[in-house]
Amino acid sequence: MNYTTPHKPLDLGMTNTDFSRLSAFIYKHYGIKLPLSKKLMLEGRLHKRLKLLNLSSYKAYCDYVFSEDGQQMELIPMMDLVTTNKTDFFREAVHFNFLFEEVLPVLSKQLPVGKPFRVWSAGCSTGEEPYTLAMVLSEYHRKNTEFDYQILGTDISTRALNAAVTAVYQQEKVTPVPLSFKQKYLLKSKDPQNKTVRIVPELRSKVNFERLNFIEDSYSALQSFDAIFCRNVLIYFDRQTQESVIQKLCLQLKAGGFLFLGHSESVAQMDLPLVQIRPTIFRKV
Ligand SMILES: C[S@@+](CC[C@H](N)C(=O)[O-])C[C@H]1O[C@@H](n2cnc3c(N)ncnc32)[C@H](O)[C@@H]1O
């Protein structure tokens, strides 16, 4: 017979004090703002960590997070739960049309011979954005065989990055992918019961993934990019953090390179070396 330790029942919800400790830490180290209105959300997301660690209160969880062991062991799983990783293939599709129709014909001609076109999917979540980019850039390569490209995807969530590297998606997730792209770039499982698809090796080999925290890590170790997609990430930051992150992104963007932001993100009134080309598309001057 197997014996397991019974889970301790949770004695309390999260107190405002515990919430403040966690939210202040998350803001300071990851830039994510969590007003008090997000307390229930945070409680819900962290609940499974309490169960897994067999802790009976959020206070005990807080004490663990801020202990030496917790700082070593718990930050990655905690941030996997705190971050919102919602994403889609061909999300805000107008950006990919603009890239294909307007950016690539111009910038590909300016690339030094033998150098790839480099794109950064900054805040790439589970990989749908960088693999969409890979499909679009691969289409361009098929029409212009001398054109080569490389994509970097970065995120703070290790769980999201692992899913991105695996590159296996539920079939309903790939609904937005055009049929001709599905035929070229997605592999179906040999098992008809398995309703997943995998990105073809040809595209997977073009995308690298790294863990990068926009707030604490230096971006200067990365090479410079012809285009940066940083979409639906800045919404989690306050204005000051947004400005400092975009300034650092601009340092990694080549002169004449393009920055794509999410549809609800704005850089109005910020001191940046960018000109606006479309509502959420900017070019470095
Ligand atoms: C909503 S997803 C956006 C994914 C994709 N760019 C899109 O538009 O579909 C936001 C991503 O930003 C990441 N993120 C949040 N704070 C971060 C930080 N401080 N450093 C790096 N990534 C962060 C999250 O982990 C999450 O995967």
mmCIF file of C-alpha atoms and ligand atoms in Angstrom:
data_model
loop_
_atom_site.group_PDB
_atom_site.id
_atom_site.type_symbol
_atom_site.label_atom_id
_atom_site.label_comp_id
_atom_site.label_asym_id
_atom_site.label_seq_id
_atom_site.Cartn_x
_atom_site.Cartn_y
_atom_site.Cartn_z
ATOM 1 C CA MET A 1 0.000 0.000 0.000
ATOM 2 C CA ASN A 2 1.256 3.524 -0.788
ATOM 3 C CA TYR A 3 1.105 6.188 1.839
ATOM 4 C CA THR A 4 1.071 9.855 0.878
ATOM 5 C CA THR A 5 1.241 12.906 3.088
ATOM 6 C CA PRO A 6 -2.269 14.395 3.236
ATOM 7 C CA HIS A 7 -2.412 17.965 1.932
ATOM 8 C CA LYS A 8 -2.658 20.508 4.683
ATOM 9 C CA PRO A 9 -5.954 22.366 4.305
ATOM 10 C CA LEU A 10 -5.514 26.048 3.403
ATOM 11 C CA ASP A 11 -6.362 28.049 6.493
ATOM 12 C CA LEU A 12 -6.531 31.542 5.015
ATOM 13 C CA GLY A 13 -6.790 33.470 1.790
ATOM 14 C CA MET A 14 -3.995 35.864 0.898
ATOM 15 C CA THR A 15 -3.806 38.821 3.282
ATOM 16 C CA ASN A 16 -3.163 42.313 1.951
ATOM 17 C CA THR A 17 0.244 42.181 3.662
ATOM 18 C CA ASP A 18 1.257 38.996 1.852
ATOM 19 C CA PHE A 19 -0.083 40.393 -1.403
ATOM 20 C CA SER A 20 1.938 43.615 -0.922
ATOM 21 C CA ARG A 21 5.143 41.686 -0.233
ATOM 22 C CA LEU A 22 4.737 39.581 -3.361
ATOM 23 C CA SER A 23 3.507 42.358 -5.644
ATOM 24 C CA ALA A 24 6.320 44.738 -4.563
ATOM 25 C CA PHE A 25 8.900 42.025 -5.255
ATOM 26 C CA ILE A 26 7.391 41.120 -8.654
ATOM 27 C CA TYR A 27 7.246 44.786 -9.651
ATOM 28 C CA LYS A 28 10.832 45.478 -8.586
ATOM 29 C CA HIS A 29 12.398 42.464 -10.275
ATOM 30 C CA TYR A 30 10.116 41.796 -13.254
ATOM 31 C CA GLY A 31 8.366 45.136 -13.854
ATOM 32 C CA ILE A 32 4.901 43.561 -13.742
ATOM 33 C CA LYS A 33 2.459 45.833 -11.938
ATOM 34 C CA LEU A 34 -0.085 44.102 -9.729
ATOM 35 C CA PRO A 35 -2.592 46.520 -8.179
ATOM 36 C CA LEU A 36 -4.708 45.279 -5.261
ATOM 37 C CA SER A 37 -7.496 44.457 -7.727
ATOM 38 C CA LYS A 38 -5.289 41.550 -8.923
ATOM 39 C CA LYS A 39 -5.131 39.903 -5.495
ATOM 40 C CA LEU A 40 -7.703 37.200 -6.294
ATOM 41 C CA MET A 41 -5.974 36.491 -9.579
ATOM 42 C CA LEU A 42 -2.581 36.093 -7.879
ATOM 43 C CA GLU A 43 -4.115 33.938 -5.167
ATOM 44 C CA GLY A 44 -5.724 31.684 -7.781
ATOM 45 C CA ARG A 45 -2.555 31.344 -9.802
ATOM 46 C CA LEU A 46 -0.289 30.571 -6.838
ATOM 47 C CA HIS A 47 -2.719 28.157 -5.186
ATOM 48 C CA LYS A 48 -1.250 25.144 -6.961
ATOM 49 C CA ARG A 49 2.244 26.003 -5.668
ATOM 50 C CA LEU A 50 0.927 25.977 -2.101
ATOM 51 C CA LYS A 51 -0.619 22.554 -2.698
ATOM 52 C CA LEU A 52 2.505 21.219 -4.340
ATOM 53 C CA LEU A 53 4.763 22.522 -1.565
ATOM 54 C CA ASN A 54 2.249 21.365 1.060
ATOM 55 C CA LEU A 55 2.010 24.830 2.604
ATOM 56 C CA SER A 56 -1.130 25.759 4.510
ATOM 57 C CA SER A 57 -1.160 29.535 4.035
ATOM 58 C CA TYR A 58 -0.022 32.271 1.669
ATOM 59 C CA LYS A 59 1.991 33.648 4.589
ATOM 60 C CA ALA A 60 3.971 30.383 4.676
ATOM 61 C CA TYR A 61 4.377 30.630 0.899
ATOM 62 C CA CYS A 62 5.639 34.225 1.188
ATOM 63 C CA ASP A 63 8.087 33.234 3.895
ATOM 64 C CA TYR A 64 9.355 30.455 1.636
ATOM 65 C CA VAL A 65 9.673 32.727 -1.431
ATOM 66 C CA PHE A 66 11.743 35.239 0.535
ATOM 67 C CA SER A 67 13.934 32.617 2.214
ATOM 68 C CA GLU A 68 17.355 31.755 0.800
ATOM 69 C CA ASP A 69 16.026 28.428 -0.561
ATOM 70 C CA GLY A 70 12.959 30.082 -2.027
ATOM 71 C CA GLN A 71 15.034 32.740 -3.813
ATOM 72 C CA GLN A 72 17.000 29.882 -5.421
ATOM 73 C CA MET A 73 14.160 27.466 -6.143
ATOM 74 C CA GLU A 74 10.827 29.241 -6.275
ATOM 75 C CA LEU A 75 11.250 32.294 -8.508
ATOM 76 C CA ILE A 76 11.099 30.367 -11.778
ATOM 77 C CA PRO A 77 7.933 28.374 -10.944
ATOM 78 C CA MET A 78 6.347 31.456 -9.373
ATOM 79 C CA MET A 79 6.977 33.586 -12.476
ATOM 80 C CA ASP A 80 5.696 30.772 -14.695
ATOM 81 C CA LEU A 81 2.364 31.256 -12.929
ATOM 82 C CA VAL A 82 2.422 35.034 -12.490
ATOM 83 C CA THR A 83 2.997 35.815 -16.178
ATOM 84 C CA THR A 84 0.124 35.895 -18.648
ATOM 85 C CA ASN A 85 1.223 33.945 -21.703
ATOM 86 C CA LYS A 86 -1.789 34.390 -23.976
ATOM 87 C CA THR A 87 -0.695 34.379 -27.603
ATOM 88 C CA ASP A 88 -1.736 33.157 -31.046
ATOM 89 C CA PHE A 89 -0.382 32.357 -34.463
ATOM 90 C CA PHE A 90 -0.828 35.345 -36.801
ATOM 91 C CA ARG A 91 -1.995 37.549 -33.918
ATOM 92 C CA GLU A 92 -2.517 41.100 -35.241
ATOM 93 C CA ALA A 93 -1.934 39.760 -38.740
ATOM 94 C CA VAL A 94 -1.573 43.225 -40.268
ATOM 95 C CA HIS A 95 1.980 43.309 -38.831
ATOM 96 C CA PHE A 96 3.016 40.213 -40.763
ATOM 97 C CA ASN A 97 1.556 41.587 -44.006
ATOM 98 C CA PHE A 98 3.447 44.831 -43.434
ATOM 99 C CA LEU A 99 6.658 42.908 -42.769
ATOM 100 C CA PHE A 100 6.281 40.869 -45.960
ATOM 101 C CA GLU A 101 5.017 43.611 -48.270
ATOM 102 C CA GLU A 102 6.797 46.734 -47.016
ATOM 103 C CA VAL A 103 9.769 45.857 -44.832
ATOM 104 C CA LEU A 104 11.409 42.838 -46.455
ATOM 105 C CA PRO A 105 11.601 44.212 -50.025
ATOM 106 C CA VAL A 106 13.468 47.280 -48.700
ATOM 107 C CA LEU A 107 15.626 45.947 -45.865
ATOM 108 C CA SER A 108 16.620 42.692 -47.572
ATOM 109 C CA LYS A 109 18.394 44.744 -50.259
ATOM 110 C CA GLN A 110 20.398 46.580 -47.604
ATOM 111 C CA LEU A 111 21.699 43.446 -45.857
ATOM 112 C CA PRO A 112 25.451 42.892 -46.180
ATOM 113 C CA VAL A 113 26.188 39.906 -48.430
ATOM 114 C CA GLY A 114 25.814 36.624 -46.541
ATOM 115 C CA LYS A 115 24.201 38.241 -43.485
ATOM 116 C CA PRO A 116 20.783 37.024 -42.316
ATOM 117 C CA PHE A 117 17.788 39.266 -41.620
ATOM 118 C CA ARG A 118 17.484 39.168 -37.825
ATOM 119 C CA VAL A 119 14.230 39.448 -35.908
ATOM 120 C CA TRP A 120 13.673 39.425 -32.148
ATOM 121 C CA SER A 121 10.374 38.240 -30.724
ATOM 122 C CA ALA A 122 10.750 39.934 -27.338
ATOM 123 C CA GLY A 123 8.236 38.343 -24.952
ATOM 124 C CA CYS A 124 7.652 35.357 -27.237
ATOM 125 C CA SER A 125 5.577 33.278 -24.793
ATOM 126 C CA THR A 126 4.971 29.717 -26.088
ATOM 127 C CA GLY A 127 6.391 30.383 -29.557
ATOM 128 C CA GLU A 128 3.395 31.208 -31.737
ATOM 129 C CA GLU A 129 4.786 34.680 -32.593
ATOM 130 C CA PRO A 130 8.337 33.600 -33.540
ATOM 131 C CA TYR A 131 7.036 30.625 -35.571
ATOM 132 C CA THR A 132 4.587 32.909 -37.383
ATOM 133 C CA LEU A 133 7.586 35.113 -38.203
ATOM 134 C CA ALA A 134 9.495 32.037 -39.375
ATOM 135 C CA MET A 135 6.650 31.104 -41.751
ATOM 136 C CA VAL A 136 6.509 34.601 -43.218
ATOM 137 C CA LEU A 137 10.286 34.903 -43.575
ATOM 138 C CA SER A 138 10.503 31.421 -45.061
ATOM 139 C CA GLU A 139 7.916 32.433 -47.682
ATOM 140 C CA TYR A 140 10.110 35.386 -48.564
ATOM 141 C CA HIS A 141 13.122 33.077 -48.761
ATOM 142 C CA ARG A 142 11.261 30.775 -51.188
ATOM 143 C CA LYS A 143 10.749 33.718 -53.532
ATOM 144 C CA ASN A 144 14.226 35.204 -52.974
ATOM 145 C CA THR A 145 16.558 32.291 -52.377
ATOM 146 C CA GLU A 146 19.593 34.416 -51.464
ATOM 147 C CA PHE A 147 17.593 35.863 -48.543
ATOM 148 C CA ASP A 148 18.348 34.219 -45.192
ATOM 149 C CA TYR A 149 16.941 34.938 -41.739
ATOM 150 C CA GLN A 150 17.305 34.185 -38.039
ATOM 151 C CA ILE A 151 14.842 34.662 -35.210
ATOM 152 C CA LEU A 152 15.429 35.021 -31.482
ATOM 153 C CA GLY A 153 12.565 34.436 -29.030
ATOM 154 C CA THR A 154 12.996 35.529 -25.413
ATOM 155 C CA ASP A 155 10.724 35.366 -22.397
ATOM 156 C CA ILE A 156 10.860 35.322 -18.608
ATOM 157 C CA SER A 157 8.696 32.205 -18.334
ATOM 158 C CA THR A 158 10.700 28.986 -18.458
ATOM 159 C CA ARG A 159 7.525 26.919 -18.873
ATOM 160 C CA ALA A 160 6.526 29.020 -21.905
ATOM 161 C CA LEU A 161 10.028 28.746 -23.382
ATOM 162 C CA ASN A 162 10.033 24.957 -22.969
ATOM 163 C CA ALA A 163 6.734 24.761 -24.853
ATOM 164 C CA ALA A 164 8.203 27.033 -27.548
ATOM 165 C CA VAL A 165 11.246 24.801 -27.997
ATOM 166 C CA THR A 166 9.045 21.690 -28.182
ATOM 167 C CA ALA A 167 6.935 23.436 -30.859
ATOM 168 C CA VAL A 168 3.949 21.081 -30.512
ATOM 169 C CA TYR A 169 0.503 22.736 -30.639
ATOM 170 C CA GLN A 170 -3.105 21.604 -30.372
ATOM 171 C CA GLN A 171 -4.777 21.564 -33.779
ATOM 172 C CA GLU A 172 -7.309 24.227 -32.796
ATOM 173 C CA LYS A 173 -4.400 26.554 -31.945
ATOM 174 C CA VAL A 174 -3.251 26.603 -35.572
ATOM 175 C CA THR A 175 -6.650 27.639 -36.975
ATOM 176 C CA PRO A 176 -5.331 31.135 -37.910
ATOM 177 C CA VAL A 177 -2.486 29.640 -39.982
ATOM 178 C CA PRO A 178 -3.355 29.871 -43.731
ATOM 179 C CA LEU A 179 -3.953 26.456 -45.314
ATOM 180 C CA SER A 180 -0.987 26.641 -47.694
ATOM 181 C CA PHE A 181 1.301 27.420 -44.723
ATOM 182 C CA LYS A 182 -0.177 24.533 -42.736
ATOM 183 C CA GLN A 183 0.710 22.192 -45.586
ATOM 184 C CA LYS A 184 4.291 23.459 -45.744
ATOM 185 C CA TYR A 185 5.171 24.240 -42.164
ATOM 186 C CA LEU A 186 3.149 21.957 -39.846
ATOM 187 C CA LEU A 187 3.560 18.226 -39.316
ATOM 188 C CA LYS A 188 0.584 16.133 -38.211
ATOM 189 C CA SER A 189 1.057 13.331 -35.733
ATOM 190 C CA LYS A 190 1.156 9.815 -37.260
ATOM 191 C CA ASP A 191 -1.360 8.793 -34.602
ATOM 192 C CA PRO A 192 -4.833 9.967 -35.772
ATOM 193 C CA GLN A 193 -5.978 10.158 -32.125
ATOM 194 C CA ASN A 194 -3.275 12.717 -31.409
ATOM 195 C CA LYS A 195 -4.744 16.128 -32.226
ATOM 196 C CA THR A 196 -1.482 18.016 -32.215
ATOM 197 C CA VAL A 197 0.839 19.388 -34.888
ATOM 198 C CA ARG A 198 4.542 20.194 -34.784
ATOM 199 C CA ILE A 199 6.462 22.965 -36.514
ATOM 200 C CA VAL A 200 8.674 21.503 -39.268
ATOM 201 C CA PRO A 201 12.425 21.172 -38.495
ATOM 202 C CA GLU A 202 13.259 23.639 -41.315
ATOM 203 C CA LEU A 203 11.557 26.430 -39.310
ATOM 204 C CA ARG A 204 12.569 25.199 -35.865
ATOM 205 C CA SER A 205 16.214 25.420 -36.881
ATOM 206 C CA LYS A 206 15.758 29.121 -37.661
ATOM 207 C CA VAL A 207 14.486 30.074 -34.198
ATOM 208 C CA ASN A 208 16.543 30.208 -30.996
ATOM 209 C CA PHE A 209 15.056 30.732 -27.565
ATOM 210 C CA GLU A 210 16.599 32.331 -24.488
ATOM 211 C CA ARG A 211 15.354 33.352 -21.067
ATOM 212 C CA LEU A 212 15.615 37.119 -20.695
ATOM 213 C CA ASN A 213 14.131 39.405 -18.056
ATOM 214 C CA PHE A 214 13.383 42.820 -19.570
ATOM 215 C CA ILE A 215 13.977 44.488 -16.220
ATOM 216 C CA GLU A 216 17.185 42.993 -14.892
ATOM 217 C CA ASP A 217 19.051 41.503 -17.810
ATOM 218 C CA SER A 218 21.272 43.459 -20.165
ATOM 219 C CA TYR A 219 20.193 43.266 -23.786
ATOM 220 C CA SER A 220 23.588 44.307 -25.093
ATOM 221 C CA ALA A 221 24.845 40.709 -25.154
ATOM 222 C CA LEU A 222 22.371 40.152 -27.994
ATOM 223 C CA GLN A 223 23.289 41.134 -31.533
ATOM 224 C CA SER A 224 21.443 43.927 -33.285
ATOM 225 C CA PHE A 225 18.181 43.307 -35.096
ATOM 226 C CA ASP A 226 16.500 44.427 -38.320
ATOM 227 C CA ALA A 227 13.089 44.130 -36.671
ATOM 228 C CA ILE A 228 11.823 43.703 -33.122
ATOM 229 C CA PHE A 229 8.360 42.434 -32.233
ATOM 230 C CA CYS A 230 7.531 43.369 -28.637
ATOM 231 C CA ARG A 231 3.785 42.966 -28.591
ATOM 232 C CA ASN A 232 1.354 42.680 -25.692
ATOM 233 C CA VAL A 233 4.168 42.773 -23.136
ATOM 234 C CA LEU A 234 4.416 46.465 -22.206
ATOM 235 C CA ILE A 235 0.783 46.466 -21.050
ATOM 236 C CA TYR A 236 1.943 44.686 -17.887
ATOM 237 C CA PHE A 237 4.431 47.480 -17.051
ATOM 238 C CA ASP A 238 3.956 51.038 -15.809
ATOM 239 C CA ARG A 239 4.796 54.004 -18.035
ATOM 240 C CA GLN A 240 8.294 54.543 -16.649
ATOM 241 C CA THR A 241 9.227 50.868 -17.073
ATOM 242 C CA GLN A 242 7.739 50.836 -20.579
ATOM 243 C CA GLU A 243 9.892 53.789 -21.598
ATOM 244 C CA SER A 244 13.080 52.309 -20.195
ATOM 245 C CA VAL A 245 12.400 48.909 -21.845
ATOM 246 C CA ILE A 246 11.680 50.505 -25.241
ATOM 247 C CA GLN A 247 14.822 52.649 -24.951
ATOM 248 C CA LYS A 248 16.844 49.471 -24.403
ATOM 249 C CA LEU A 249 15.054 47.726 -27.289
ATOM 250 C CA CYS A 250 15.942 50.692 -29.524
ATOM 251 C CA LEU A 251 19.628 50.226 -28.709
ATOM 252 C CA GLN A 252 19.374 46.705 -30.163
ATOM 253 C CA LEU A 253 17.547 47.877 -33.289
ATOM 254 C CA LYS A 254 19.625 48.769 -36.358
ATOM 255 C CA ALA A 255 19.163 52.264 -37.783
ATOM 256 C CA GLY A 256 16.273 51.946 -40.258
ATOM 257 C CA GLY A 257 15.004 48.830 -38.427
ATOM 258 C CA PHE A 258 11.353 48.365 -37.437
ATOM 259 C CA LEU A 259 9.695 48.007 -34.028
ATOM 260 C CA PHE A 260 6.239 46.407 -33.756
ATOM 261 C CA LEU A 261 4.139 46.923 -30.609
ATOM 262 C CA GLY A 262 0.773 45.473 -29.573
ATOM 263 C CA HIS A 263 -2.433 47.233 -30.648
ATOM 264 C CA SER A 264 -3.111 48.701 -27.195
ATOM 265 C CA GLU A 265 0.461 49.868 -26.532
ATOM 266 C CA SER A 266 1.559 53.440 -27.093
ATOM 267 C CA VAL A 267 4.850 55.309 -27.013
ATOM 268 C CA ALA A 268 3.306 58.786 -27.205
ATOM 269 C CA GLN A 269 5.318 61.430 -25.295
ATOM 270 C CA MET A 270 8.309 59.102 -24.841
ATOM 271 C CA ASP A 271 11.811 60.206 -25.686
ATOM 272 C CA LEU A 272 12.733 57.614 -28.341
ATOM 273 C CA PRO A 273 14.692 57.543 -31.627
ATOM 274 C CA LEU A 274 11.608 56.314 -33.499
ATOM 275 C CA VAL A 275 9.235 57.616 -36.145
ATOM 276 C CA GLN A 276 5.742 56.229 -36.367
ATOM 277 C CA ILE A 277 4.937 54.505 -39.666
ATOM 278 C CA ARG A 278 1.540 52.960 -38.780
ATOM 279 C CA PRO A 279 -0.429 53.068 -35.486
ATOM 280 C CA THR A 280 1.760 50.361 -33.849
ATOM 281 C CA ILE A 281 4.725 50.220 -36.245
ATOM 282 C CA PHE A 282 7.827 52.382 -35.734
ATOM 283 C CA ARG A 283 11.110 52.856 -37.542
ATOM 284 C CA LYS A 284 14.425 53.734 -35.923
ATOM 285 C CA VAL A 285 15.830 56.969 -37.278
HETATM 286 C C1 LIG B 1 0.728 38.119 -23.408
HETATM 287 S S1 LIG B 1 2.290 37.420 -23.786
HETATM 288 C C2 LIG B 1 2.577 38.093 -25.404
HETATM 289 C C3 LIG B 1 3.112 37.072 -26.365
HETATM 290 C C4 LIG B 1 3.322 37.553 -27.803
HETATM 291 N N1 LIG B 1 4.279 38.617 -27.863
HETATM 292 C C5 LIG B 1 2.020 37.986 -28.415
HETATM 293 O O1 LIG B 1 1.794 39.174 -28.630
HETATM 294 O O2 LIG B 1 1.190 37.108 -28.700
HETATM 295 C C6 LIG B 1 3.378 38.414 -22.757
HETATM 296 C C7 LIG B 1 4.707 37.725 -22.452
HETATM 297 O O3 LIG B 1 5.582 38.642 -21.811
HETATM 298 C C8 LIG B 1 6.381 37.924 -20.886
HETATM 299 N N2 LIG B 1 6.938 38.826 -19.870
HETATM 300 C C9 LIG B 1 6.298 39.506 -18.901
HETATM 301 N N3 LIG B 1 7.165 40.173 -18.124
HETATM 302 C C10 LIG B 1 8.404 39.910 -18.608
HETATM 303 C C11 LIG B 1 9.726 40.315 -18.238
HETATM 304 N N4 LIG B 1 9.953 41.098 -17.187
HETATM 305 N N5 LIG B 1 10.763 39.873 -18.985
HETATM 306 C C12 LIG B 1 10.540 39.060 -20.040
HETATM 307 N N6 LIG B 1 9.324 38.630 -20.445
HETATM 308 C C13 LIG B 1 8.260 39.057 -19.738
HETATM 309 C C14 LIG B 1 5.398 36.913 -20.308
HETATM 310 O O4 LIG B 1 6.045 35.804 -19.727
HETATM 311 C C15 LIG B 1 4.530 36.552 -21.506
HETATM 312 O O5 LIG B 1 4.922 35.348 -22.107
#
